[in-house]
mmCIF file of C-alpha atoms in Angstrom:
data_model
loop_
_atom_site.group_PDB
_atom_site.id
_atom_site.type_symbol
_atom_site.label_atom_id
_atom_site.label_comp_id
_atom_site.label_asym_id
_atom_site.label_seq_id
_atom_site.Cartn_x
_atom_site.Cartn_y
_atom_site.Cartn_z
ATOM 1 C CA SER A 1 102.555 132.590 50.742
ATOM 2 C CA GLN A 2 102.813 129.835 53.290
ATOM 3 C CA GLN A 3 106.181 130.264 54.928
ATOM 4 C CA GLY A 4 106.226 127.732 57.743
ATOM 5 C CA GLU A 5 104.930 124.230 57.450
ATOM 6 C CA GLU A 6 104.731 121.975 60.430
ATOM 7 C CA ASP A 7 105.078 118.290 60.827
ATOM 8 C CA PRO A 8 103.351 116.282 62.120
ATOM 9 C CA GLN A 9 99.919 117.888 61.912
ATOM 10 C CA ALA A 10 98.825 115.931 64.966
ATOM 11 C CA LEU A 11 100.698 114.153 67.732
ATOM 12 C CA SER A 12 99.364 112.082 70.608
ATOM 13 C CA ILE A 13 101.640 110.943 73.428
ATOM 14 C CA GLN A 14 101.508 109.789 77.030
ATOM 15 C CA GLU A 15 102.354 112.080 79.907
ATOM 16 C CA GLY A 16 106.060 111.967 80.646
ATOM 17 C CA GLU A 17 107.078 111.285 77.059
ATOM 18 C CA ASN A 18 108.894 113.789 74.877
ATOM 19 C CA ALA A 19 107.185 115.544 71.983
ATOM 20 C CA THR A 20 109.014 116.760 68.897
ATOM 21 C CA MET A 21 107.521 119.068 66.311
ATOM 22 C CA ASN A 22 109.201 120.221 63.145
ATOM 23 C CA CYS A 23 108.865 123.350 61.057
ATOM 24 C CA SER A 24 110.179 124.034 57.579
ATOM 25 C CA TYR A 25 110.300 127.413 55.904
ATOM 26 C CA LYS A 26 111.150 128.726 52.477
ATOM 27 C CA THR A 27 113.004 132.043 52.558
ATOM 28 C CA SER A 28 115.951 133.423 54.512
ATOM 29 C CA ILE A 29 115.022 134.568 57.981
ATOM 30 C CA ASN A 30 116.553 136.530 60.832
ATOM 31 C CA ASN A 31 114.597 134.675 63.477
ATOM 32 C CA LEU A 32 111.995 131.972 63.997
ATOM 33 C CA GLN A 33 109.381 132.003 66.728
ATOM 34 C CA TRP A 34 107.277 129.297 68.348
ATOM 35 C CA TYR A 35 103.836 129.934 69.794
ATOM 36 C CA ARG A 36 101.343 127.816 71.703
ATOM 37 C CA GLN A 37 97.568 128.032 71.425
ATOM 38 C CA ASN A 38 95.352 126.361 73.964
ATOM 39 C CA SER A 39 91.872 125.459 72.799
ATOM 40 C CA GLY A 40 89.691 128.553 72.520
ATOM 41 C CA ARG A 41 92.492 130.928 73.507
ATOM 42 C CA GLY A 42 94.952 133.292 71.871
ATOM 43 C CA LEU A 43 98.496 132.449 70.939
ATOM 44 C CA VAL A 44 101.225 132.659 73.540
ATOM 45 C CA HIS A 45 104.835 133.252 72.602
ATOM 46 C CA LEU A 46 107.140 130.445 73.724
ATOM 47 C CA ILE A 47 110.571 131.112 72.343
ATOM 48 C CA LEU A 48 112.424 133.068 69.675
ATOM 49 C CA ILE A 49 115.593 131.769 68.085
ATOM 50 C CA ARG A 50 117.779 134.027 65.966
ATOM 51 C CA SER A 51 119.379 132.974 62.719
ATOM 52 C CA ASN A 52 122.846 132.936 64.268
ATOM 53 C CA GLU A 53 121.718 130.557 67.012
ATOM 54 C CA ARG A 54 121.542 126.796 66.617
ATOM 55 C CA GLU A 55 119.835 125.823 69.813
ATOM 56 C CA LYS A 56 117.909 127.500 72.585
ATOM 57 C CA HIS A 57 116.388 126.255 75.823
ATOM 58 C CA SER A 58 113.563 127.513 77.968
ATOM 59 C CA GLY A 59 112.508 125.264 80.827
ATOM 60 C CA ARG A 60 111.305 122.002 79.278
ATOM 61 C CA LEU A 61 111.456 123.452 75.792
ATOM 62 C CA ARG A 62 114.345 123.017 73.419
ATOM 63 C CA VAL A 63 114.365 124.655 70.009
ATOM 64 C CA THR A 64 116.869 124.000 67.257
ATOM 65 C CA LEU A 65 117.382 125.898 64.048
ATOM 66 C CA ASP A 66 119.156 124.657 60.949
ATOM 67 C CA THR A 67 119.320 127.505 58.463
ATOM 68 C CA SER A 68 121.015 125.338 55.837
ATOM 69 C CA LYS A 69 117.994 123.044 55.808
ATOM 70 C CA LYS A 70 115.546 125.860 56.522
ATOM 71 C CA SER A 71 114.052 123.916 59.376
ATOM 72 C CA SER A 72 113.459 124.149 63.094
ATOM 73 C CA SER A 73 112.299 121.733 65.738
ATOM 74 C CA LEU A 74 110.572 122.182 69.060
ATOM 75 C CA LEU A 75 111.136 119.532 71.689
ATOM 76 C CA ILE A 76 109.005 119.391 74.812
ATOM 77 C CA THR A 77 110.530 117.099 77.381
ATOM 78 C CA ALA A 78 108.665 115.244 80.131
ATOM 79 C CA SER A 79 105.322 116.320 78.723
ATOM 80 C CA ARG A 80 102.335 117.074 80.924
ATOM 81 C CA ALA A 81 98.607 117.008 80.236
ATOM 82 C CA ALA A 82 98.713 120.810 80.421
ATOM 83 C CA ASP A 83 100.978 120.834 77.353
ATOM 84 C CA THR A 84 97.968 119.757 75.255
ATOM 85 C CA ALA A 85 97.635 122.554 72.709
ATOM 86 C CA SER A 86 98.449 123.559 69.150
ATOM 87 C CA TYR A 87 101.981 124.697 68.454
ATOM 88 C CA PHE A 88 102.873 127.093 65.659
ATOM 89 C CA CYS A 89 106.116 128.243 64.176
ATOM 90 C CA ALA A 90 106.275 131.736 62.727
ATOM 91 C CA THR A 91 108.819 133.396 60.518
ATOM 92 C CA PRO A 92 109.171 137.025 59.432
ATOM 93 C CA GLU A 93 108.545 137.937 55.819
ATOM 94 C CA SER A 94 108.173 141.451 54.436
ATOM 95 C CA GLY A 95 107.597 142.961 57.844
ATOM 96 C CA LYS A 96 104.995 140.484 59.003
ATOM 97 C CA LEU A 97 104.935 137.125 60.750
ATOM 98 C CA ILE A 98 103.904 134.143 58.677
ATOM 99 C CA PHE A 99 102.501 131.262 60.698
ATOM 100 C CA GLY A 100 102.523 127.584 59.877
ATOM 101 C CA GLN A 101 99.362 125.529 60.192
ATOM 102 C CA GLY A 102 100.479 124.134 63.483
ATOM 103 C CA THR A 103 100.907 120.813 65.202
ATOM 104 C CA THR A 104 98.109 119.709 67.484
ATOM 105 C CA LEU A 105 99.597 117.961 70.504
ATOM 106 C CA GLN A 106 97.551 115.787 72.809
ATOM 107 C CA VAL A 107 99.180 114.602 76.015
ATOM 108 C CA LYS A 108 97.243 111.804 77.676
ATOM 109 C CA PRO A 109 97.379 111.575 81.462
ATOM 110 C CA ASP B 1 95.787 143.293 84.309
ATOM 111 C CA THR B 2 94.886 141.835 80.901
ATOM 112 C CA ALA B 3 97.600 142.674 78.375
ATOM 113 C CA VAL B 4 95.609 142.497 75.126
ATOM 114 C CA SER B 5 91.842 142.440 75.408
ATOM 115 C CA GLN B 6 89.147 142.042 72.778
ATOM 116 C CA THR B 7 85.409 142.494 72.839
ATOM 117 C CA PRO B 8 83.186 140.747 72.227
ATOM 118 C CA LYS B 9 84.445 137.203 72.702
ATOM 119 C CA TYR B 10 81.611 135.775 70.639
ATOM 120 C CA LEU B 11 79.667 137.444 67.850
ATOM 121 C CA VAL B 12 76.770 135.797 66.034
ATOM 122 C CA THR B 13 75.095 137.800 63.317
ATOM 123 C CA GLN B 14 73.172 137.594 60.063
ATOM 124 C CA MET B 15 74.615 137.997 56.598
ATOM 125 C CA GLY B 16 74.624 141.578 55.420
ATOM 126 C CA ASN B 17 74.971 143.108 58.880
ATOM 127 C CA ASP B 18 77.774 145.445 59.964
ATOM 128 C CA LYS B 19 79.732 144.662 63.122
ATOM 129 C CA SER B 20 82.769 145.874 65.035
ATOM 130 C CA ILE B 21 85.363 144.187 67.191
ATOM 131 C CA LYS B 22 87.348 146.235 69.687
ATOM 132 C CA CYS B 23 90.911 145.670 70.821
ATOM 133 C CA GLU B 24 92.935 147.348 73.535
ATOM 134 C CA GLN B 25 96.458 146.733 74.800
ATOM 135 C CA ASN B 26 98.022 148.069 77.991
ATOM 136 C CA LEU B 27 101.573 146.985 77.234
ATOM 137 C CA GLY B 28 102.749 150.298 75.868
ATOM 138 C CA HIS B 29 103.389 148.739 72.462
ATOM 139 C CA ASP B 30 103.384 150.894 69.367
ATOM 140 C CA THR B 31 102.353 148.250 66.855
ATOM 141 C CA MET B 32 99.054 146.376 66.686
ATOM 142 C CA TYR B 33 97.731 143.690 64.378
ATOM 143 C CA TRP B 34 94.598 141.905 63.287
ATOM 144 C CA TYR B 35 94.761 138.220 62.335
ATOM 145 C CA LYS B 36 92.118 135.863 61.006
ATOM 146 C CA GLN B 37 92.169 132.173 61.961
ATOM 147 C CA ASP B 38 90.039 129.855 59.869
ATOM 148 C CA SER B 39 88.458 126.540 60.823
ATOM 149 C CA LYS B 40 91.677 124.698 59.964
ATOM 150 C CA LYS B 41 93.595 126.905 62.419
ATOM 151 C CA PHE B 42 95.421 128.692 59.621
ATOM 152 C CA LEU B 43 96.385 132.107 60.989
ATOM 153 C CA LYS B 44 96.812 134.962 58.531
ATOM 154 C CA ILE B 45 97.623 138.596 59.140
ATOM 155 C CA MET B 46 95.076 141.124 57.904
ATOM 156 C CA PHE B 47 96.345 144.519 59.070
ATOM 157 C CA SER B 48 99.140 146.102 61.041
ATOM 158 C CA TYR B 49 99.242 149.588 62.555
ATOM 159 C CA ASN B 50 102.224 151.425 63.990
ATOM 160 C CA ASN B 51 101.517 154.561 66.009
ATOM 161 C CA LYS B 52 98.017 154.782 64.529
ATOM 162 C CA GLU B 53 99.296 154.483 60.965
ATOM 163 C CA LEU B 54 98.517 151.577 58.665
ATOM 164 C CA ILE B 55 101.718 149.744 57.706
ATOM 165 C CA ILE B 56 100.463 146.366 56.511
ATOM 166 C CA ASN B 57 97.284 145.775 54.563
ATOM 167 C CA GLU B 58 97.026 142.286 53.183
ATOM 168 C CA THR B 59 94.621 141.363 50.431
ATOM 169 C CA VAL B 60 91.534 141.942 52.514
ATOM 170 C CA PRO B 61 88.131 142.980 51.098
ATOM 171 C CA ASN B 62 87.250 146.655 51.449
ATOM 172 C CA ARG B 63 84.413 145.578 53.724
ATOM 173 C CA PHE B 64 87.039 145.286 56.463
ATOM 174 C CA SER B 65 88.161 148.613 57.862
ATOM 175 C CA PRO B 66 90.524 148.920 60.800
ATOM 176 C CA LYS B 67 90.540 152.045 62.910
ATOM 177 C CA SER B 68 93.172 153.083 65.400
ATOM 178 C CA PRO B 69 92.075 156.030 67.551
ATOM 179 C CA ASP B 70 95.297 155.859 69.555
ATOM 180 C CA LYS B 71 98.323 153.609 70.024
ATOM 181 C CA ALA B 72 96.535 151.423 72.554
ATOM 182 C CA HIS B 73 93.454 150.656 70.470
ATOM 183 C CA LEU B 74 92.850 148.984 67.135
ATOM 184 C CA ASN B 75 89.261 148.263 66.203
ATOM 185 C CA LEU B 76 87.994 146.252 63.276
ATOM 186 C CA HIS B 77 84.777 147.156 61.509
ATOM 187 C CA ILE B 78 83.249 144.753 59.028
ATOM 188 C CA ASN B 79 80.515 145.816 56.608
ATOM 189 C CA SER B 80 78.038 143.594 54.797
ATOM 190 C CA LEU B 81 79.100 140.422 56.543
ATOM 191 C CA GLU B 82 79.332 137.254 54.456
ATOM 192 C CA LEU B 83 79.277 133.586 55.402
ATOM 193 C CA GLY B 84 82.987 133.314 54.581
ATOM 194 C CA ASP B 85 83.814 135.891 57.229
ATOM 195 C CA SER B 86 83.059 133.320 59.908
ATOM 196 C CA ALA B 87 86.339 132.764 61.736
ATOM 197 C CA VAL B 88 88.214 133.660 64.883
ATOM 198 C CA TYR B 89 89.764 137.119 64.776
ATOM 199 C CA PHE B 90 92.796 137.856 66.918
ATOM 200 C CA CYS B 91 94.269 141.170 67.851
ATOM 201 C CA ALA B 92 97.961 141.309 68.763
ATOM 202 C CA SER B 93 100.546 143.890 69.710
ATOM 203 C CA SER B 94 104.301 144.247 69.847
ATOM 204 C CA HIS B 95 107.070 146.779 69.988
ATOM 205 C CA LEU B 96 108.101 148.252 66.669
ATOM 206 C CA GLY B 97 109.691 145.599 64.544
ATOM 207 C CA GLY B 98 107.242 142.973 65.650
ATOM 208 C CA THR B 99 108.837 140.348 63.501
ATOM 209 C CA LEU B 100 112.014 140.780 65.523
ATOM 210 C CA ASN B 101 110.200 140.493 68.817
ATOM 211 C CA GLU B 102 107.401 138.483 70.278
ATOM 212 C CA GLN B 103 103.814 139.399 69.630
ATOM 213 C CA PHE B 104 101.189 139.355 72.353
ATOM 214 C CA PHE B 105 97.786 138.049 71.352
ATOM 215 C CA GLY B 106 94.318 138.760 72.623
ATOM 216 C CA PRO B 107 91.896 135.944 73.469
ATOM 217 C CA GLY B 108 90.142 136.114 70.111
ATOM 218 C CA THR B 109 86.641 136.921 68.865
ATOM 219 C CA ARG B 110 84.709 134.039 67.354
ATOM 220 C CA LEU B 111 82.540 135.478 64.600
ATOM 221 C CA THR B 112 79.710 133.363 63.218
ATOM 222 C CA VAL B 113 77.779 134.663 60.238
ATOM 223 C CA LEU B 114 74.441 132.957 59.636
#
């Protein structure tokens, strides 16, 4: 089953702008994770937010979690060309991580 | 000092052949995974091993057989390759309870079946 769904599927912004990606999920979770995938590379873990947390920061990343709406958002502030990548949310279900289809972010210099 | 490594990076082969992909992690993790990513970037788990024992086996054809000789290695053998097997295969590892912790991914193996 597809647990996480991301929105938008693609996002193109100018360097310096903020980028916001959203993720919705279906079942109750104890955490939600965000990963980044650069073209032709493996996924890299960015941040994990637990179900009892509402917001978490890591450098230029800000993640929010609204368990009542079953949604999360990832905000990248002051984007850089190097942030160009696909971003995935992942939620645990039956002992495994279920990934969304990702948001492809392009940051133009 | 690569954390999770896979070989080969690229694999091009004919339908019907048998091939293997190797994965090794030097993070001391006890759980390893195989994922398949299709052309639309949809990432789906195939198998999970904990301490050399199979703990997750998704609906994957019997042609796919994972083998874990020790905690640090999880290889994937594929028999009678089909066109639909073309994808990028990722190995990953984590501490036990990988859904509670981050997973570390290898660089991927792009498999092309002709």
